Coordinates of C-alpha atoms in Angstrom, one line a residue:
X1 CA -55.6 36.3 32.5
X2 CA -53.2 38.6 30.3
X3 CA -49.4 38.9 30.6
X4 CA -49.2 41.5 33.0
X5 CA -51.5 40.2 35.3
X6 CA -49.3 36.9 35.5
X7 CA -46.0 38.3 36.5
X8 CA -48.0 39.9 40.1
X9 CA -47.8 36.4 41.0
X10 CA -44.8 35.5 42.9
X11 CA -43.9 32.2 41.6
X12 CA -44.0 32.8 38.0
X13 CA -40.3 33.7 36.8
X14 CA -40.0 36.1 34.2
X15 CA -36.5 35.4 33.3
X16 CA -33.9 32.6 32.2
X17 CA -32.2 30.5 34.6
X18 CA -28.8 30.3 33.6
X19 CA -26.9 27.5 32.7
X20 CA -25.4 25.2 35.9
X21 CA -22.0 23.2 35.6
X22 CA -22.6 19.4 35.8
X23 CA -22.5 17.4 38.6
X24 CA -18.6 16.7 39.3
X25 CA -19.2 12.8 38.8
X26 CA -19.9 13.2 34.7
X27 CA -17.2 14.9 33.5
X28 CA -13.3 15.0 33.3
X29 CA -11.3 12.3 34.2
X30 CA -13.2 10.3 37.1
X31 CA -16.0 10.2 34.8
X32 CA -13.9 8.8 31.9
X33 CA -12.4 6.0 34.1
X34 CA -15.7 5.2 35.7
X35 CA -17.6 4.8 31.9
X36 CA -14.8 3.2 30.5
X37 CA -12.3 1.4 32.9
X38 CA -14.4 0.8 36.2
X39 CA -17.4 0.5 34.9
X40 CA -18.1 -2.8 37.1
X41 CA -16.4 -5.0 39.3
X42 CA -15.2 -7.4 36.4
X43 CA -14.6 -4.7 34.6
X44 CA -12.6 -2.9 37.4
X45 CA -10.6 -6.0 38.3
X46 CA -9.9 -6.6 34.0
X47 CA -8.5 -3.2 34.3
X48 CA -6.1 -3.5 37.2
X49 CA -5.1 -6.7 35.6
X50 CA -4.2 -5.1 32.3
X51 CA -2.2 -2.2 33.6
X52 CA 0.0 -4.6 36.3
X53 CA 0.7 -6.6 33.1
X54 CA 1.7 -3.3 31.0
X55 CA 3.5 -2.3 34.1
X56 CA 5.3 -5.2 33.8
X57 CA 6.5 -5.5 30.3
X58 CA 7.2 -1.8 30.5
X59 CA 9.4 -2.4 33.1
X60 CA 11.2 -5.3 31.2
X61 CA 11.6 -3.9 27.7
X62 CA 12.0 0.0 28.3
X63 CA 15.6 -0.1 29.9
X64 CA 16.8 -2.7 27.3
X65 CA 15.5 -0.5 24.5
X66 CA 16.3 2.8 26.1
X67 CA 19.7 2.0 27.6
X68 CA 21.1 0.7 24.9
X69 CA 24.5 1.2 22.5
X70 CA 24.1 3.8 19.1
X71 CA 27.6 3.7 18.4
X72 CA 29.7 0.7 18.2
X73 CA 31.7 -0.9 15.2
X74 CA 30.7 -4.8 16.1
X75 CA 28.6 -6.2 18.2
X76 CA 31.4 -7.1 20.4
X77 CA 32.4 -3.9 20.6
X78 CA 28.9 -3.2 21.8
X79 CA 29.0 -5.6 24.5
X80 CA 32.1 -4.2 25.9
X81 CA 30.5 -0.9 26.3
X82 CA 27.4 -2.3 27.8
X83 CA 29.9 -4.2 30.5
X84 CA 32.2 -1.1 31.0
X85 CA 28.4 1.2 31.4
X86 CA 26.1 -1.6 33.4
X87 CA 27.9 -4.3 34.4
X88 CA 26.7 -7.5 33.5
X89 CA 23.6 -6.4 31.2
X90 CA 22.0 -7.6 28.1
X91 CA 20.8 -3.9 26.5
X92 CA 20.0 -3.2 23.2
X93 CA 22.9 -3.0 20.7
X94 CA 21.1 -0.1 18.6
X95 CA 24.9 0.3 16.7
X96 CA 23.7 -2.1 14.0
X97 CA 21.0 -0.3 12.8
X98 CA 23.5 3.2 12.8
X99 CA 25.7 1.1 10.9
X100 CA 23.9 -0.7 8.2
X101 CA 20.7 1.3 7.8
X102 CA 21.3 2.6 4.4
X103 CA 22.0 -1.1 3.6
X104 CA 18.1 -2.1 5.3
X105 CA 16.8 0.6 2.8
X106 CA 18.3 0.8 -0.6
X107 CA 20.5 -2.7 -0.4
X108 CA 22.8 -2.7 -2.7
X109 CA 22.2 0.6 -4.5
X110 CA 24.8 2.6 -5.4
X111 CA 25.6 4.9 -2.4
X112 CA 26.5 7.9 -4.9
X113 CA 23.0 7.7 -6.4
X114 CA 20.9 7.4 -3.0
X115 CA 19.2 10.9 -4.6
X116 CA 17.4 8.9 -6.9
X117 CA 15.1 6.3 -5.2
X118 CA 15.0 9.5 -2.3
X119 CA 13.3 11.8 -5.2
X120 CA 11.4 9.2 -6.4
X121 CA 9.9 8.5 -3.0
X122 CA 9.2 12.6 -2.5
X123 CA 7.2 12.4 -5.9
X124 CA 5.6 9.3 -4.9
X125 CA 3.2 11.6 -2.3
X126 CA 3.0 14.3 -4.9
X127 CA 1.7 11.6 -7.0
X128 CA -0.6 10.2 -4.6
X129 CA -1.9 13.6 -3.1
X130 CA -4.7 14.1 -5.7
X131 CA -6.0 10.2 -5.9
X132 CA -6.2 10.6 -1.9
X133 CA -7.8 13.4 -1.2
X134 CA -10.3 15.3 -4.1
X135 CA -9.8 19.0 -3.4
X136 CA -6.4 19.5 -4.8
X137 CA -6.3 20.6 -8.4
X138 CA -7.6 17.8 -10.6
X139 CA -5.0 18.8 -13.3
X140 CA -2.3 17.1 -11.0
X141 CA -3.3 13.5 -12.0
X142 CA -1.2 14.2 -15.1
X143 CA 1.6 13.6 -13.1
X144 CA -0.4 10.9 -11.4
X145 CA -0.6 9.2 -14.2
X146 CA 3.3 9.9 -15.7
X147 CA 4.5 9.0 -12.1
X148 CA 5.4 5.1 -12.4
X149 CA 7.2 5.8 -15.7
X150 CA 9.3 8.7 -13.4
X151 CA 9.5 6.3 -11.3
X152 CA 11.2 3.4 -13.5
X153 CA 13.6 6.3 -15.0
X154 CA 15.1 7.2 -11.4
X155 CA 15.3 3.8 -9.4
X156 CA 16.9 1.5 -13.0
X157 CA 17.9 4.5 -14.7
X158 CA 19.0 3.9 -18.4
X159 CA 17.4 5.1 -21.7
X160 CA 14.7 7.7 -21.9
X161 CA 13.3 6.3 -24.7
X162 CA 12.3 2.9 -23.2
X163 CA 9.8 4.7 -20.7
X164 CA 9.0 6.8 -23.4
X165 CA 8.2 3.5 -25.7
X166 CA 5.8 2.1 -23.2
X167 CA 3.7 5.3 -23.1
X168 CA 3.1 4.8 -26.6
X169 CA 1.7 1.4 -26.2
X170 CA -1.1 3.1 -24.5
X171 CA -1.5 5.5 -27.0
X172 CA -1.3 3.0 -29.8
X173 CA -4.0 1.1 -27.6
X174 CA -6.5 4.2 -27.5
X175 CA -6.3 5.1 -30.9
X176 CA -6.6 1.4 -32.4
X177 CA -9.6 0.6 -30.2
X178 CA -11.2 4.5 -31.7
X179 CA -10.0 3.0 -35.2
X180 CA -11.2 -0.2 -35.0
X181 CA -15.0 0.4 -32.8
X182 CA -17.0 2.1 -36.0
X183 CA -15.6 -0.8 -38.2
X184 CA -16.0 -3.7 -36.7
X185 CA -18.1 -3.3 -33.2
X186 CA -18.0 -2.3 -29.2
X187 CA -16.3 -5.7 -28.7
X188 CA -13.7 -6.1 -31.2
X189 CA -12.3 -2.5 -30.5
X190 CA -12.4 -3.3 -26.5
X191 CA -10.1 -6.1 -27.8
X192 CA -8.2 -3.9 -30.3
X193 CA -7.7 -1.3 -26.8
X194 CA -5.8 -4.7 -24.9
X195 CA -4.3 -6.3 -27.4
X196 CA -2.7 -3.9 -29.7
X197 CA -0.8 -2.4 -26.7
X198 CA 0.6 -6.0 -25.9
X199 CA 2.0 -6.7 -29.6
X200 CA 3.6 -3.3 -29.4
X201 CA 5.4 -4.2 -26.1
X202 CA 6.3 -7.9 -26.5
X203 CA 7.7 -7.5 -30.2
X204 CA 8.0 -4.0 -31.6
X205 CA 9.3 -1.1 -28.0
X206 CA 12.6 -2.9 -27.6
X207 CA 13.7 -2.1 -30.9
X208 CA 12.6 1.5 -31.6
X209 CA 13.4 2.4 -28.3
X210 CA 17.0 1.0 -29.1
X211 CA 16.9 2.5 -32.3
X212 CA 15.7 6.6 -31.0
X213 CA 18.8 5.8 -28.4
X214 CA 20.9 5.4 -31.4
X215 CA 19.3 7.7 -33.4
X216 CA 19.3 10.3 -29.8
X217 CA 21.0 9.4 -26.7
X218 CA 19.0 10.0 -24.2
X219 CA 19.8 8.0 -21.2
X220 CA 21.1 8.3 -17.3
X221 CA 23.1 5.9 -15.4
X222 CA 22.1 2.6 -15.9
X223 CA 21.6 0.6 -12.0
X224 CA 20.9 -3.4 -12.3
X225 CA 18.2 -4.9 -10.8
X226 CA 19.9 -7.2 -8.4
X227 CA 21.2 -4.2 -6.6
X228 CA 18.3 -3.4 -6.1
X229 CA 17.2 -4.1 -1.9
X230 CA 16.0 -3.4 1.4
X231 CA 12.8 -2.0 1.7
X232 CA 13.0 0.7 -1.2
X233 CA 12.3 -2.7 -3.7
X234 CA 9.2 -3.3 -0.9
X235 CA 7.9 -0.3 -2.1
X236 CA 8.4 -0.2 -5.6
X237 CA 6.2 -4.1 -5.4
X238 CA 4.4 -3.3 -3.0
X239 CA 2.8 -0.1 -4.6
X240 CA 3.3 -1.6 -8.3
X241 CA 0.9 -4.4 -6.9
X242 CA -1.5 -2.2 -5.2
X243 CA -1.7 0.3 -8.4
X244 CA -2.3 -2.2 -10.7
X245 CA -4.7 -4.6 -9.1
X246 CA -7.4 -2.2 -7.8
X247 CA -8.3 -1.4 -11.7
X248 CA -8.0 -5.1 -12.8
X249 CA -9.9 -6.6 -9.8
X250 CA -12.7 -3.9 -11.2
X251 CA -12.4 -5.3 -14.3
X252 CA -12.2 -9.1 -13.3
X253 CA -15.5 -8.7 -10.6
X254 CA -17.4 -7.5 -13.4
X255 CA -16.3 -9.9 -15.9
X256 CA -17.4 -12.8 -13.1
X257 CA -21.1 -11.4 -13.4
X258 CA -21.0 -10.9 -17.2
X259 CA -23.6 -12.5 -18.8
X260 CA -21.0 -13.4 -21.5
X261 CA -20.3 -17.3 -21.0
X262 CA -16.6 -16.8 -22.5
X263 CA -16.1 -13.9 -20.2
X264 CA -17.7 -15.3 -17.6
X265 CA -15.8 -18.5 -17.4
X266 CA -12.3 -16.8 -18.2
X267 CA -12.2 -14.7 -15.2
X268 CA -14.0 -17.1 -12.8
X269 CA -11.5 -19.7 -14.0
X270 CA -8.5 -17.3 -13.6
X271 CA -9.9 -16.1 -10.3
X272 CA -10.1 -19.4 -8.7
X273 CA -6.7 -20.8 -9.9
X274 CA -5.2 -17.6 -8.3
X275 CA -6.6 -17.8 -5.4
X276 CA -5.3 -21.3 -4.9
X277 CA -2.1 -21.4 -5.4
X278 CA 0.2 -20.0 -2.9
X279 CA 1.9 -16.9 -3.6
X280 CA 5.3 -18.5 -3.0
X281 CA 4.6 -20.5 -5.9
X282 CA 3.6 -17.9 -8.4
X283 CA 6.6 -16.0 -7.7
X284 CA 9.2 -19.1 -8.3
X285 CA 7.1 -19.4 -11.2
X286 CA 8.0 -15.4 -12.2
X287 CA 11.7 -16.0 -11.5
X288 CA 12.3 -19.7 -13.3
X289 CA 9.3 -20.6 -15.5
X290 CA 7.9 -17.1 -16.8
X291 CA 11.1 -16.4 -19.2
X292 CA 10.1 -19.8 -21.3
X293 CA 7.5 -18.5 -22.7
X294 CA 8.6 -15.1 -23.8
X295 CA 9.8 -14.4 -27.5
X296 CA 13.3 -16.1 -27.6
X297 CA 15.8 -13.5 -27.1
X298 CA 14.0 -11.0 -24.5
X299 CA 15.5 -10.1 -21.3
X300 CA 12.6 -9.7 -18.7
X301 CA 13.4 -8.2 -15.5
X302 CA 13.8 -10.4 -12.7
X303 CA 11.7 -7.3 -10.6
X304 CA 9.5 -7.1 -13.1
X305 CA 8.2 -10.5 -13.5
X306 CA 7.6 -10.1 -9.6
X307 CA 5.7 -6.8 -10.0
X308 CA 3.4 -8.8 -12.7
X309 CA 2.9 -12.1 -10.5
X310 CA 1.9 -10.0 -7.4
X311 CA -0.4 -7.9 -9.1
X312 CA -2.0 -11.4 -10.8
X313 CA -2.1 -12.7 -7.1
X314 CA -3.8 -9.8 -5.7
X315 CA -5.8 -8.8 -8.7
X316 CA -7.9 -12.1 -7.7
X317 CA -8.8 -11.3 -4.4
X318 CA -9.1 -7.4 -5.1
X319 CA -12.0 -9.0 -7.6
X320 CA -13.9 -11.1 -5.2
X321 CA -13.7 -8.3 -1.9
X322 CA -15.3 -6.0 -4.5
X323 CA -17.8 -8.6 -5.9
X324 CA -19.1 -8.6 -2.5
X325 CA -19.1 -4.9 -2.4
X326 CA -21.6 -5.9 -5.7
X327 CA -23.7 -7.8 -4.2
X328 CA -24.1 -6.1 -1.3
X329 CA -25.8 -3.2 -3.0
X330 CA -30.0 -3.5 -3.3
X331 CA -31.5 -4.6 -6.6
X332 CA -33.4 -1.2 -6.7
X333 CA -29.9 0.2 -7.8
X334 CA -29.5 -1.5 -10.9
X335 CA -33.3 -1.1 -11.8
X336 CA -32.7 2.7 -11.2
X337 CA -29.8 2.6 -13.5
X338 CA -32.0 1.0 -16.3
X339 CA -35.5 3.0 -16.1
X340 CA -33.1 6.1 -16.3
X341 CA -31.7 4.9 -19.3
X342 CA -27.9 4.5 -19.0
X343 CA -25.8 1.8 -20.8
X344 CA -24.6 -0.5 -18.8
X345 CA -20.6 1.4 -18.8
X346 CA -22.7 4.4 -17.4
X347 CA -24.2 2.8 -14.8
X348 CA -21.5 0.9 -13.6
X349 CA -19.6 4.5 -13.3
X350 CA -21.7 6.9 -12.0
X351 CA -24.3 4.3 -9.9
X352 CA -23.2 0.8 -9.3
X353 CA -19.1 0.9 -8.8
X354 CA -18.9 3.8 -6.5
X355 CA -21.2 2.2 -3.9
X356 CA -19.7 -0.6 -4.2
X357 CA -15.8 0.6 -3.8
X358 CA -17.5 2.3 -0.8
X359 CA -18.6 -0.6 0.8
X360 CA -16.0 -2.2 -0.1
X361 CA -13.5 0.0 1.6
X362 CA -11.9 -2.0 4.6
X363 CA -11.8 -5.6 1.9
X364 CA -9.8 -3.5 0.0
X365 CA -7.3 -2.0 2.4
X366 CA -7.3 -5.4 4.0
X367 CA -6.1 -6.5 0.8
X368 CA -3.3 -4.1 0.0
X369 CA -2.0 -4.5 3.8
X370 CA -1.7 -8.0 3.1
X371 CA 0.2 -7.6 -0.5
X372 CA 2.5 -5.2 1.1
X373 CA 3.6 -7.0 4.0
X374 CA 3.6 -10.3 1.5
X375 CA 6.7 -8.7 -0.5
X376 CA 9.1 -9.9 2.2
X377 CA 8.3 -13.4 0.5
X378 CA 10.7 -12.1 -2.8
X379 CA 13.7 -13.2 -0.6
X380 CA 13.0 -16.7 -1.5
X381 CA 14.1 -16.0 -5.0
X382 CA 17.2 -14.0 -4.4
X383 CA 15.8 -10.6 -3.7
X384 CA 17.0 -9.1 -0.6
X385 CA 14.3 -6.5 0.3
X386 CA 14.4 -5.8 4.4
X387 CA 13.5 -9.3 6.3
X388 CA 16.1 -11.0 3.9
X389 CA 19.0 -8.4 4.7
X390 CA 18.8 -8.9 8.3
X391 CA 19.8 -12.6 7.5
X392 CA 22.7 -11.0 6.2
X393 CA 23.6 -8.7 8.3
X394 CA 23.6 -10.8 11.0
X395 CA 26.1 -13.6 9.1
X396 CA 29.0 -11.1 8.8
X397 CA 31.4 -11.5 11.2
X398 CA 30.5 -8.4 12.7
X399 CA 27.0 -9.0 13.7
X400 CA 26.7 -12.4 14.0
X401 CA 24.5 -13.4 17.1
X402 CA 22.1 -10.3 16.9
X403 CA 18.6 -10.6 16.4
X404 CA 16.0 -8.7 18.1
X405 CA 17.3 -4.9 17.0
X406 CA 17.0 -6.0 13.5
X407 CA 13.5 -7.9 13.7
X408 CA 12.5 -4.8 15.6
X409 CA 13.3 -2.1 13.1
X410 CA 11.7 -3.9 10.0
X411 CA 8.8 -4.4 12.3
X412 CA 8.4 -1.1 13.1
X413 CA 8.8 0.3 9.5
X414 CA 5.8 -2.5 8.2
X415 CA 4.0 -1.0 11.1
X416 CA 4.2 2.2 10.0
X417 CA 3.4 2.1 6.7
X418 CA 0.3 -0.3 7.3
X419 CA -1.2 1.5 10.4
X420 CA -1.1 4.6 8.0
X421 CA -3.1 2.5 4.8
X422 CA -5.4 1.6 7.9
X423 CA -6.0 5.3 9.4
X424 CA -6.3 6.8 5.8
X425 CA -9.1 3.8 4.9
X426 CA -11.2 4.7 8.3
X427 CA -10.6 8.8 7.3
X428 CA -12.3 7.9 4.0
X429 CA -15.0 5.6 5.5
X430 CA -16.2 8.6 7.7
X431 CA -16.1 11.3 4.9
X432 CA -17.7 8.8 2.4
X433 CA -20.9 8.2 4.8
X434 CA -24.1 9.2 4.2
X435 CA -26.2 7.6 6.7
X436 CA -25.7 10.0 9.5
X437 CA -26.9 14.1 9.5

């Protein structure tokens, strides 16, 4: 039969149907609540359940957070208003937190020089833009890299030249381990790259940095450690720590599967004693026990002994989350690596590490969630970042008998910054994947 013979037959269509709406029950909103709320009758009564209890608690908190005081000098003075407003109420007194929240943030830093920690902070995202997302210019990790030194200049202030001395550590590093590799072998200039850097530092930066400050002064205003609070010295631990131990945990999960015995041992012995130990400890040992055995007549910051200790602490579990990123990855990998003929620093960098970091994504933001929200621990050796201000806060005479505003505020500042670690891990996890079209 040809094609004009079938279209003299009545039921053959010769045309498209077009395209119908669907049925009103599976789409918009009913058929949202049906899939997901009322799905069953458990489910349906789990759901009426939830939202009575929201209602609730909603009903309980909202006009004690909402009508509450912004403005008051004490919070007796706040309690008058409230009574004059509401009566006989028990509403927020917001005032503290309009009163002392330059104190939650900087602490004790000079009020004159707020600029600086508030510039380094604007820097800090220029600094972090091109390590968090690739297709910004490349030629910005310069900065990247320059940043924590910025950094150190505009929150302690003090001599150029200090910053400037331990940039040349790394230098002298790099060039003794290129010196030193031809002569005497891979492993003795690997040594040469760590250990020159540390001589330089611990014996020989103090003093030609003094002496170029002589020589020229080059220096701003000099701010001591210990006034140094709130939740700007949060930060600069909290981001010292996470900076610092993603790169050593790499270095320390390898070492665990060396096939080096001395290697081997080293890090799996340093590994488990860290993990072992309470941080608490470890940083009583930074503030009382870590000066002995320094060179007799150095002065090592109170913040920096800190900044070291928490990057040891979480240097040993960054190692083991991406250990397990290492062995989660199929033997094939490594035997690709070899029959293509890459050393084994090649293959760890363009095969084996980067499927492991992947893997090990949520470990490792796991990880730095829990260092950051462990620097509220430093109050326990006389730094007051934000928890350990609202203990003082609250024992001036002004304040005294307030609790929940305070608790509420550092809360929701932790929050903030953790829920956006968290959302940035799951944004890389779905542009990293490769397992879907």
């Amino acid at each position: 039969m040809t094609n004009s013979a079938s279209h003299d037959h009545a039921y053959v269509r010769d045309e498209m149907l077009s395209e119908m709406a669907p049925p009103p029950g599976e789409t918009g909103l009913v058929h949202w609540l049906r899939d997901n709320m009322f799905s069953s009758v458990s489910n349906g009564l789990l759901t009426l359940v939830a939202l009575y209890a929201i209602y609730a608690m909603l009903a309980a908190v909202l006009p004690w957070m909402v009508l509450g005081v912004w403005n008051a000098g004490s919070l007796s003075e706040c309690r008058e208003i409230l009574a004059a407003k509401y009566g006989d109420t028990d509403y927020a007194c917001w005032a503290v937190l309009s009163e002392r929240w330059k104190q939650l943030l900087f602490g004790f830093y000079p009020q004159d020089l707020y600029w600086r920690p508030v510039l380094a902070l604007v820097l800090l995202f220029v600094a972090l833009a091109p390590l968090l997302f690739d297709h910004l210019p490349r030629k910005l990790l310069i900065f990247s890299a320059l940043y924590p030194f910025v950094m150190y200049l505009l929150v302690w202030g003090g001599s150029v030249w200090v910053p400037l001395s331990v940039i040349a550590g790394f230098a002298i590093g790099y060039f003794a381990s290129k010196i030193i590799t031809p002569v005497a072998g891979g492993l003795a200039g690997t040594i040469a790259l760590f250990l020159a850097p540390v001589i330089w530092w611990l014996f020989l930066a103090g003093p030609i940095a003094g002496l170029f400050e002589d020589i020229i002064p080059l220096s701003i205003e000099a701010v001591k450690s210990k006034t140094i609070g709130g939740f700007m010295i949060s930060i600069v631990i909290g981001l010292s720590g996470i900076a610092l131990s993603l790169p050593i945990g790499v270095v320390l999960a390898l070492g665990r599967q060396s096939d080096l015995l001395i290697v081997k041992s080293i890090c799996v012995g340093f590994i488990e004693f860290i993990r072992g130990v309470p941080l608490i400890t470890l940083l009583f040992t930074a503030s009382l026990l870590l000066q002995y055995f320094l060179p007799k007549g150095t002065n090592f910051d109170i913040v920096l002994r800190v900044i070291i200790m928490v990057t040891l602490f979480a240097s040993a579990y960054m190692a083991e989350v991406i250990r397990g990123g290492l062995a989660a990855l199929p033997r094939g990998q490594y035997e690709a690596a070899d029959a293509l003929g890459l050393t084994y620093w090649q293959a760890q960098k363009l095969i084996i590490m980067p499927q492991a970091l992947k893997i090990s994504i949520p470990g490792i933001v796991n990880t730095f969630i829990g260092l950051f929200k462990d620097t509220t621990l430093v109050i326990f050796i006389g730094i007051f970042d934000i928890l350990g201000l609202t203990g003082a806060i609250r024992a001036s005479t002004e304040w005294n008998g307030i609790y929940w505003e305070l608790f509420i505020f550092v809360a929701v500042v932790f929050w903030v910054c953790c829920f956006s670690m968290s959302q940035y891990s799951q944004w890389l996890e779905r542009k990293l994947r490769t397992d879907h079209v």
